[in-house]
PDB file of C-alpha atoms in Angstrom:
ATOM      1  CA  UNK C 212     129.619  82.920 201.732  1.00  0.00           C
ATOM      2  CA  UNK C 213     128.286  81.799 198.390  1.00  0.00           C
ATOM      3  CA  UNK C 214     128.183  78.078 199.154  1.00  0.00           C
ATOM      4  CA  UNK C 215     126.090  78.585 202.267  1.00  0.00           C
ATOM      5  CA  UNK C 216     123.579  80.698 200.340  1.00  0.00           C
ATOM      6  CA  UNK C 217     123.260  77.876 197.798  1.00  0.00           C
ATOM      7  CA  UNK C 218     122.866  75.383 200.603  1.00  0.00           C
ATOM      8  CA  UNK C 219     119.971  77.423 201.942  1.00  0.00           C
ATOM      9  CA  UNK C 220     118.139  76.927 198.654  1.00  0.00           C
ATOM     10  CA  UNK C 221     118.772  73.196 198.787  1.00  0.00           C
ATOM     11  CA  UNK C 222     118.029  72.643 202.443  1.00  0.00           C
ATOM     12  CA  UNK C 223     114.945  74.854 202.456  1.00  0.00           C
ATOM     13  CA  UNK C 224     113.459  77.112 205.074  1.00  0.00           C
ATOM     14  CA  UNK C 225     113.453  75.775 208.594  1.00  0.00           C
ATOM     15  CA  UNK C 226     116.966  74.328 208.553  1.00  0.00           C
ATOM     16  CA  UNK C 227     118.641  77.663 209.073  1.00  0.00           C
ATOM     17  CA  UNK C 228     117.823  81.318 208.421  1.00  0.00           C
ATOM     18  CA  UNK C 229     119.230  82.992 205.334  1.00  0.00           C
ATOM     19  CA  UNK C 230     119.619  86.239 207.186  1.00  0.00           C
ATOM     20  CA  UNK C 231     122.140  84.788 209.623  1.00  0.00           C
ATOM     21  CA  UNK C 232     124.002  82.431 207.261  1.00  0.00           C
ATOM     22  CA  UNK C 233     124.972  80.444 210.301  1.00  0.00           C
ATOM     23  CA  UNK C 234     127.222  77.420 209.706  1.00  0.00           C
ATOM     24  CA  UNK C 235     125.687  74.015 209.186  1.00  0.00           C
ATOM     25  CA  UNK C 236     125.632  71.548 212.040  1.00  0.00           C
ATOM     26  CA  UNK C 237     125.137  67.792 212.182  1.00  0.00           C
ATOM     27  CA  UNK C 238     121.548  68.470 213.260  1.00  0.00           C
ATOM     28  CA  UNK C 239     120.978  70.320 209.961  1.00  0.00           C
ATOM     29  CA  UNK C 240     122.482  67.475 207.979  1.00  0.00           C
ATOM     30  CA  UNK C 241     120.242  64.937 209.703  1.00  0.00           C
ATOM     31  CA  UNK C 242     117.342  66.532 207.802  1.00  0.00           C
ATOM     32  CA  UNK C 243     118.919  65.716 204.435  1.00  0.00           C
ATOM     33  CA  UNK C 244     118.724  62.441 202.515  1.00  0.00           C
ATOM     34  CA  UNK C 245     122.131  60.776 202.005  1.00  0.00           C
ATOM     35  CA  UNK C 246     122.821  59.158 198.632  1.00  0.00           C
ATOM     36  CA  UNK C 247     126.481  58.139 198.784  1.00  0.00           C
ATOM     37  CA  UNK C 248     129.037  57.903 201.559  1.00  0.00           C
ATOM     38  CA  UNK C 249     132.709  56.952 201.642  1.00  0.00           C
ATOM     39  CA  UNK C 250     134.598  56.340 204.878  1.00  0.00           C
ATOM     40  CA  UNK C 251     138.382  56.050 204.771  1.00  0.00           C
ATOM     41  CA  UNK C 252     139.777  54.485 207.925  1.00  0.00           C
ATOM     42  CA  UNK C 253     143.230  54.550 209.517  1.00  0.00           C
ATOM     43  CA  UNK C 254     146.245  52.501 208.486  1.00  0.00           C
ATOM     44  CA  UNK C 255     149.604  51.796 210.128  1.00  0.00           C
ATOM     45  CA  UNK C 256     151.014  54.962 208.573  1.00  0.00           C
ATOM     46  CA  UNK C 257     149.724  58.481 207.945  1.00  0.00           C
ATOM     47  CA  UNK C 258     146.748  57.670 205.706  1.00  0.00           C
ATOM     48  CA  UNK C 259     144.060  60.387 205.620  1.00  0.00           C
ATOM     49  CA  UNK C 260     141.044  59.467 207.747  1.00  0.00           C
ATOM     50  CA  UNK C 261     137.806  61.137 206.708  1.00  0.00           C
ATOM     51  CA  UNK C 262     134.155  60.667 205.763  1.00  0.00           C
ATOM     52  CA  UNK C 263     132.682  62.041 202.542  1.00  0.00           C
ATOM     53  CA  UNK C 264     128.885  62.155 202.206  1.00  0.00           C
ATOM     54  CA  UNK C 265     126.858  63.194 199.161  1.00  0.00           C
ATOM     55  CA  UNK C 266     123.250  64.168 199.839  1.00  0.00           C
ATOM     56  CA  UNK C 267     120.203  64.386 197.586  1.00  0.00           C
ATOM     57  CA  UNK C 268     120.546  67.437 195.357  1.00  0.00           C
ATOM     58  CA  UNK C 269     124.337  67.619 195.509  1.00  0.00           C
ATOM     59  CA  UNK C 270     125.116  68.885 199.004  1.00  0.00           C
ATOM     60  CA  UNK C 271     128.428  67.306 200.014  1.00  0.00           C
ATOM     61  CA  UNK C 272     130.122  67.109 203.393  1.00  0.00           C
ATOM     62  CA  UNK C 273     133.701  66.262 204.260  1.00  0.00           C
ATOM     63  CA  UNK C 274     134.591  65.434 207.844  1.00  0.00           C
ATOM     64  CA  UNK C 275     138.348  65.265 208.291  1.00  0.00           C
ATOM     65  CA  UNK C 276     139.560  63.330 211.307  1.00  0.00           C
ATOM     66  CA  UNK C 277     143.267  62.549 210.992  1.00  0.00           C
ATOM     67  CA  UNK C 278     146.173  63.255 208.595  1.00  0.00           C
ATOM     68  CA  UNK C 279     144.006  65.474 206.396  1.00  0.00           C
ATOM     69  CA  UNK C 280     144.492  69.049 205.231  1.00  0.00           C
ATOM     70  CA  UNK C 281     140.918  69.813 206.326  1.00  0.00           C
ATOM     71  CA  UNK C 282     139.932  68.940 209.877  1.00  0.00           C
ATOM     72  CA  UNK C 283     136.345  68.951 211.093  1.00  0.00           C
ATOM     73  CA  UNK C 284     133.152  69.447 209.103  1.00  0.00           C
ATOM     74  CA  UNK C 285     133.309  71.096 205.661  1.00  0.00           C
ATOM     75  CA  UNK C 286     130.560  71.532 203.057  1.00  0.00           C
ATOM     76  CA  UNK C 287     130.170  72.362 199.392  1.00  0.00           C
ATOM     77  CA  UNK C 288     127.499  72.137 196.700  1.00  0.00           C
ATOM     78  CA  UNK C 289     128.456  69.942 193.761  1.00  0.00           C
ATOM     79  CA  UNK C 290     127.860  71.170 190.230  1.00  0.00           C
ATOM     80  CA  UNK C 291     124.601  69.764 188.866  1.00  0.00           C
ATOM     81  CA  UNK C 292     126.307  67.786 186.102  1.00  0.00           C
ATOM     82  CA  UNK C 293     128.857  66.368 188.563  1.00  0.00           C
ATOM     83  CA  UNK C 294     126.129  65.206 190.925  1.00  0.00           C
ATOM     84  CA  UNK C 295     123.985  63.705 188.163  1.00  0.00           C
ATOM     85  CA  UNK C 296     126.925  61.869 186.603  1.00  0.00           C
ATOM     86  CA  UNK C 297     127.918  60.492 190.001  1.00  0.00           C
ATOM     87  CA  UNK C 298     124.429  59.159 190.736  1.00  0.00           C
ATOM     88  CA  UNK C 299     124.149  57.730 187.219  1.00  0.00           C
ATOM     89  CA  UNK C 300     127.466  55.897 187.618  1.00  0.00           C
ATOM     90  CA  UNK C 301     126.427  54.403 190.952  1.00  0.00           C
ATOM     91  CA  UNK C 302     123.035  53.348 189.607  1.00  0.00           C
ATOM     92  CA  UNK C 303     124.596  51.568 186.645  1.00  0.00           C
ATOM     93  CA  UNK C 304     127.220  49.858 188.832  1.00  0.00           C
ATOM     94  CA  UNK C 305     124.593  47.484 190.295  1.00  0.00           C
ATOM     95  CA  UNK C 306     126.263  47.439 193.695  1.00  0.00           C
ATOM     96  CA  UNK C 307     123.692  44.954 194.983  1.00  0.00           C
ATOM     97  CA  UNK C 308     125.537  42.223 193.068  1.00  0.00           C
ATOM     98  CA  UNK C 309     128.794  42.679 195.022  1.00  0.00           C
ATOM     99  CA  UNK C 310     129.876  41.201 198.342  1.00  0.00           C
ATOM    100  CA  UNK C 311     129.500  43.288 201.485  1.00  0.00           C
ATOM    101  CA  UNK C 312     133.175  42.854 202.363  1.00  0.00           C
ATOM    102  CA  UNK C 313     136.371  41.746 200.649  1.00  0.00           C
ATOM    103  CA  UNK C 314     139.226  40.031 202.444  1.00  0.00           C
ATOM    104  CA  UNK C 315     142.443  42.034 202.566  1.00  0.00           C
ATOM    105  CA  UNK C 316     145.760  40.720 201.298  1.00  0.00           C
ATOM    106  CA  UNK C 317     147.708  43.673 202.725  1.00  0.00           C
ATOM    107  CA  UNK C 318     146.485  44.254 206.310  1.00  0.00           C
ATOM    108  CA  UNK C 319     148.250  47.565 206.972  1.00  0.00           C
ATOM    109  CA  UNK C 320     146.421  49.599 204.304  1.00  0.00           C
ATOM    110  CA  UNK C 321     143.324  51.664 205.074  1.00  0.00           C
ATOM    111  CA  UNK C 322     139.850  50.144 205.053  1.00  0.00           C
ATOM    112  CA  UNK C 323     137.451  51.924 202.704  1.00  0.00           C
ATOM    113  CA  UNK C 324     133.683  51.611 203.110  1.00  0.00           C
ATOM    114  CA  UNK C 325     131.396  52.846 200.342  1.00  0.00           C
ATOM    115  CA  UNK C 326     127.656  53.038 201.003  1.00  0.00           C
ATOM    116  CA  UNK C 327     124.980  53.711 198.384  1.00  0.00           C
ATOM    117  CA  UNK C 328     121.435  54.713 199.343  1.00  0.00           C
ATOM    118  CA  UNK C 329     118.467  54.203 197.036  1.00  0.00           C
ATOM    119  CA  UNK C 330     115.017  54.769 198.484  1.00  0.00           C
ATOM    120  CA  UNK C 331     114.620  52.589 201.559  1.00  0.00           C
ATOM    121  CA  UNK C 332     117.559  50.388 200.586  1.00  0.00           C
ATOM    122  CA  UNK C 333     121.273  50.778 201.186  1.00  0.00           C
ATOM    123  CA  UNK C 334     124.337  48.794 200.217  1.00  0.00           C
ATOM    124  CA  UNK C 335     127.734  48.991 201.924  1.00  0.00           C
ATOM    125  CA  UNK C 336     130.909  47.502 200.497  1.00  0.00           C
ATOM    126  CA  UNK C 337     133.986  47.340 202.714  1.00  0.00           C
ATOM    127  CA  UNK C 338     137.526  46.367 201.862  1.00  0.00           C
ATOM    128  CA  UNK C 339     141.162  47.288 201.490  1.00  0.00           C
ATOM    129  CA  UNK C 340     143.087  45.918 198.525  1.00  0.00           C
ATOM    130  CA  UNK C 341     141.649  43.228 196.277  1.00  0.00           C
ATOM    131  CA  UNK C 342     138.253  44.813 195.673  1.00  0.00           C
ATOM    132  CA  UNK C 343     136.630  44.618 192.217  1.00  0.00           C
ATOM    133  CA  UNK C 344     137.858  47.148 189.667  1.00  0.00           C
ATOM    134  CA  UNK C 345     134.447  48.830 189.497  1.00  0.00           C
ATOM    135  CA  UNK C 346     134.435  49.493 193.236  1.00  0.00           C
ATOM    136  CA  UNK C 347     137.919  50.980 193.060  1.00  0.00           C
ATOM    137  CA  UNK C 348     136.747  53.156 190.162  1.00  0.00           C
ATOM    138  CA  UNK C 349     133.904  54.497 192.317  1.00  0.00           C
ATOM    139  CA  UNK C 350     136.381  55.167 195.117  1.00  0.00           C
ATOM    140  CA  UNK C 351     138.553  57.211 192.746  1.00  0.00           C
ATOM    141  CA  UNK C 352     135.547  59.326 191.740  1.00  0.00           C
ATOM    142  CA  UNK C 353     134.699  60.036 195.366  1.00  0.00           C
ATOM    143  CA  UNK C 354     138.329  60.693 196.292  1.00  0.00           C
ATOM    144  CA  UNK C 355     138.524  63.265 193.486  1.00  0.00           C
ATOM    145  CA  UNK C 356     135.554  65.084 195.026  1.00  0.00           C
ATOM    146  CA  UNK C 357     137.110  64.901 198.492  1.00  0.00           C
ATOM    147  CA  UNK C 358     140.393  66.317 197.158  1.00  0.00           C
ATOM    148  CA  UNK C 359     138.750  69.098 195.130  1.00  0.00           C
ATOM    149  CA  UNK C 360     138.588  72.740 196.179  1.00  0.00           C
ATOM    150  CA  UNK C 361     135.700  74.926 197.242  1.00  0.00           C
ATOM    151  CA  UNK C 362     135.052  73.412 200.661  1.00  0.00           C
ATOM    152  CA  UNK C 363     133.887  75.709 203.463  1.00  0.00           C
ATOM    153  CA  UNK C 364     134.516  74.870 207.092  1.00  0.00           C
ATOM    154  CA  UNK C 365     131.479  74.669 209.342  1.00  0.00           C
ATOM    155  CA  UNK C 366     131.032  74.895 213.080  1.00  0.00           C
ATOM    156  CA  UNK C 367     133.101  72.429 215.036  1.00  0.00           C
ATOM    157  CA  UNK C 368     130.368  72.328 217.663  1.00  0.00           C
ATOM    158  CA  UNK C 369     130.379  73.729 221.162  1.00  0.00           C
ATOM    159  CA  UNK C 370     133.510  72.533 222.966  1.00  0.00           C
ATOM    160  CA  UNK C 371     134.057  70.017 220.136  1.00  0.00           C
ATOM    161  CA  UNK C 372     131.144  67.937 221.409  1.00  0.00           C
ATOM    162  CA  UNK C 373     132.770  67.379 224.802  1.00  0.00           C
ATOM    163  CA  UNK C 374     131.103  67.943 228.219  1.00  0.00           C
ATOM    164  CA  UNK C 375     131.388  71.567 229.398  1.00  0.00           C
ATOM    165  CA  UNK C 376     133.736  70.708 232.282  1.00  0.00           C
ATOM    166  CA  UNK C 377     136.280  69.120 229.910  1.00  0.00           C
ATOM    167  CA  UNK C 378     139.059  71.236 228.412  1.00  0.00           C
ATOM    168  CA  UNK C 379     138.909  69.582 225.006  1.00  0.00           C
ATOM    169  CA  UNK C 380     142.383  70.562 223.800  1.00  0.00           C
ATOM    170  CA  UNK C 381     144.392  69.803 226.947  1.00  0.00           C
ATOM    171  CA  UNK C 382     145.711  66.463 228.168  1.00  0.00           C
ATOM    172  CA  UNK C 383     147.309  65.480 231.464  1.00  0.00           C
ATOM    173  CA  UNK C 384     149.817  62.755 230.654  1.00  0.00           C
ATOM    174  CA  UNK C 385     151.784  60.507 232.987  1.00  0.00           C
ATOM    175  CA  UNK C 386     154.998  59.973 231.031  1.00  0.00           C
ATOM    176  CA  UNK C 387     157.532  57.254 231.652  1.00  0.00           C
ATOM    177  CA  UNK C 388     160.785  58.481 233.189  1.00  0.00           C
ATOM    178  CA  UNK C 389     162.510  57.150 230.059  1.00  0.00           C
ATOM    179  CA  UNK C 390     160.744  59.718 227.867  1.00  0.00           C
ATOM    180  CA  UNK C 391     162.010  63.233 227.225  1.00  0.00           C
ATOM    181  CA  UNK C 392     158.820  65.321 226.798  1.00  0.00           C
ATOM    182  CA  UNK C 393     160.530  67.715 224.379  1.00  0.00           C
ATOM    183  CA  UNK C 394     161.445  64.805 222.125  1.00  0.00           C
ATOM    184  CA  UNK C 395     158.242  62.843 222.729  1.00  0.00           C
ATOM    185  CA  UNK C 396     155.972  65.596 221.390  1.00  0.00           C
ATOM    186  CA  UNK C 397     157.737  65.646 218.003  1.00  0.00           C
ATOM    187  CA  UNK C 398     155.675  62.679 216.808  1.00  0.00           C
ATOM    188  CA  UNK C 399     152.540  64.790 217.335  1.00  0.00           C
ATOM    189  CA  UNK C 400     153.773  67.807 215.380  1.00  0.00           C
ATOM    190  CA  UNK C 401     150.854  67.645 212.925  1.00  0.00           C
ATOM    191  CA  UNK C 402     148.480  67.960 215.867  1.00  0.00           C
ATOM    192  CA  UNK C 403     150.506  70.908 217.191  1.00  0.00           C
ATOM    193  CA  UNK C 404     151.053  69.224 220.565  1.00  0.00           C
ATOM    194  CA  UNK C 405     152.890  71.533 222.946  1.00  0.00           C
ATOM    195  CA  UNK C 406     154.096  71.347 226.522  1.00  0.00           C
ATOM    196  CA  UNK C 407     152.157  73.663 228.824  1.00  0.00           C
ATOM    197  CA  UNK C 408     153.928  72.741 232.048  1.00  0.00           C
ATOM    198  CA  UNK C 409     155.033  70.012 234.408  1.00  0.00           C
ATOM    199  CA  UNK C 410     152.462  69.749 237.179  1.00  0.00           C
ATOM    200  CA  UNK C 411     155.130  69.866 239.896  1.00  0.00           C
ATOM    201  CA  UNK C 412     158.959  69.869 239.871  1.00  0.00           C
ATOM    202  CA  UNK C 413     159.440  66.099 240.205  1.00  0.00           C
ATOM    203  CA  UNK C 414     156.054  64.922 238.992  1.00  0.00           C
ATOM    204  CA  UNK C 415     155.726  62.440 236.093  1.00  0.00           C
ATOM    205  CA  UNK C 416     152.536  64.291 235.097  1.00  0.00           C
ATOM    206  CA  UNK C 417     152.677  66.842 232.297  1.00  0.00           C
ATOM    207  CA  UNK C 418     150.050  69.172 230.875  1.00  0.00           C
ATOM    208  CA  UNK C 419     149.967  69.291 227.077  1.00  0.00           C
ATOM    209  CA  UNK C 420     147.869  71.338 224.661  1.00  0.00           C
ATOM    210  CA  UNK C 421     147.008  70.377 221.061  1.00  0.00           C
ATOM    211  CA  UNK C 422     145.039  71.793 218.138  1.00  0.00           C
ATOM    212  CA  UNK C 423     141.541  70.288 218.367  1.00  0.00           C
ATOM    213  CA  UNK C 424     140.737  71.668 214.898  1.00  0.00           C
ATOM    214  CA  UNK C 425     143.290  69.242 213.463  1.00  0.00           C
ATOM    215  CA  UNK C 426     142.200  66.117 215.324  1.00  0.00           C
ATOM    216  CA  UNK C 427     139.161  65.261 217.423  1.00  0.00           C
ATOM    217  CA  UNK C 428     139.748  65.354 221.194  1.00  0.00           C
ATOM    218  CA  UNK C 429     138.750  61.727 221.810  1.00  0.00           C
ATOM    219  CA  UNK C 430     140.884  60.563 218.901  1.00  0.00           C
ATOM    220  CA  UNK C 431     143.877  62.465 220.228  1.00  0.00           C
ATOM    221  CA  UNK C 432     143.407  61.001 223.700  1.00  0.00           C
ATOM    222  CA  UNK C 433     143.163  57.478 222.278  1.00  0.00           C
ATOM    223  CA  UNK C 434     146.262  58.004 220.154  1.00  0.00           C
ATOM    224  CA  UNK C 435     148.302  59.323 223.088  1.00  0.00           C
ATOM    225  CA  UNK C 436     147.195  56.447 225.317  1.00  0.00           C
ATOM    226  CA  UNK C 437     148.514  53.928 222.794  1.00  0.00           C
ATOM    227  CA  UNK C 438     152.037  55.336 223.034  1.00  0.00           C
ATOM    228  CA  UNK C 439     154.387  52.937 224.888  1.00  0.00           C
ATOM    229  CA  UNK C 440     155.868  55.779 226.956  1.00  0.00           C
ATOM    230  CA  UNK C 441     152.456  56.879 228.257  1.00  0.00           C
ATOM    231  CA  UNK C 442     151.425  55.340 231.577  1.00  0.00           C
ATOM    232  CA  UNK C 443     148.100  57.191 231.671  1.00  0.00           C
ATOM    233  CA  UNK C 444     146.375  60.131 230.006  1.00  0.00           C
ATOM    234  CA  UNK C 445     143.182  62.101 230.586  1.00  0.00           C
ATOM    235  CA  UNK C 446     141.595  65.412 229.648  1.00  0.00           C
ATOM    236  CA  UNK C 447     142.234  68.433 231.812  1.00  0.00           C
ATOM    237  CA  UNK C 448     139.030  69.622 233.488  1.00  0.00           C
ATOM    238  CA  UNK C 449     137.527  72.753 234.935  1.00  0.00           C
ATOM    239  CA  UNK C 450     136.514  72.864 238.584  1.00  0.00           C
ATOM    240  CA  UNK C 451     134.130  75.688 239.467  1.00  0.00           C
ATOM    241  CA  UNK C 452     134.954  77.343 236.167  1.00  0.00           C
ATOM    242  CA  UNK C 453     138.728  77.219 236.706  1.00  0.00           C
ATOM    243  CA  UNK C 454     141.082  74.763 234.955  1.00  0.00           C
ATOM    244  CA  UNK C 455     142.079  72.049 237.431  1.00  0.00           C
ATOM    245  CA  UNK C 456     145.761  72.560 236.667  1.00  0.00           C
ATOM    246  CA  UNK C 457     145.886  76.270 236.044  1.00  0.00           C
TER     247      UNK C 457
END
């Protein structure tokens, strides 16, 4: 894993051992100094939702959340000239002279937040459409990095960061009698939502399983709960080590 070996040189001893080449975690990244971050939020369609962070020295992380080809935490090491040119462009942009937020004219497009760190200072600029041309130019540079190749997936974290009694990729959903579960799940095809079983022959409660590598468990639960045919939804849980609805 070439990228991880390079990351070892950048991160230094004490973050993780070269002999194990274990994947990076958020705890490792907390020891790095961020320089640039771009957060792309949701829209009313299928806009990619992710966070791109560039750290001192060129370590980059991509955390895909929704409607992205890469889900979860990914890392890469930027080429030296790419990193230097990026920092130079941000320094010359004088972001301190811009507003912190720009009012949107088109409300259903994604909100983009770009943050630049310089020493003890930081500047965040948030907006949708209607931002200054220079800010949109910086966004294009960062988007090009996010869309580039060479990313390596890192550990998703134990149980996707959920409590140990929670089955992070299973939901118990109380569906309206008007909904056909086989049709209802089609809208969640990208999350690979599948019917596990009906909890009892005439019960409105269904057990579903989804791919937690494609979407975070809490995000999936929130999304399902917003559906008009869903009366309630919760994670399946283990009781004494056994799934509650096994």
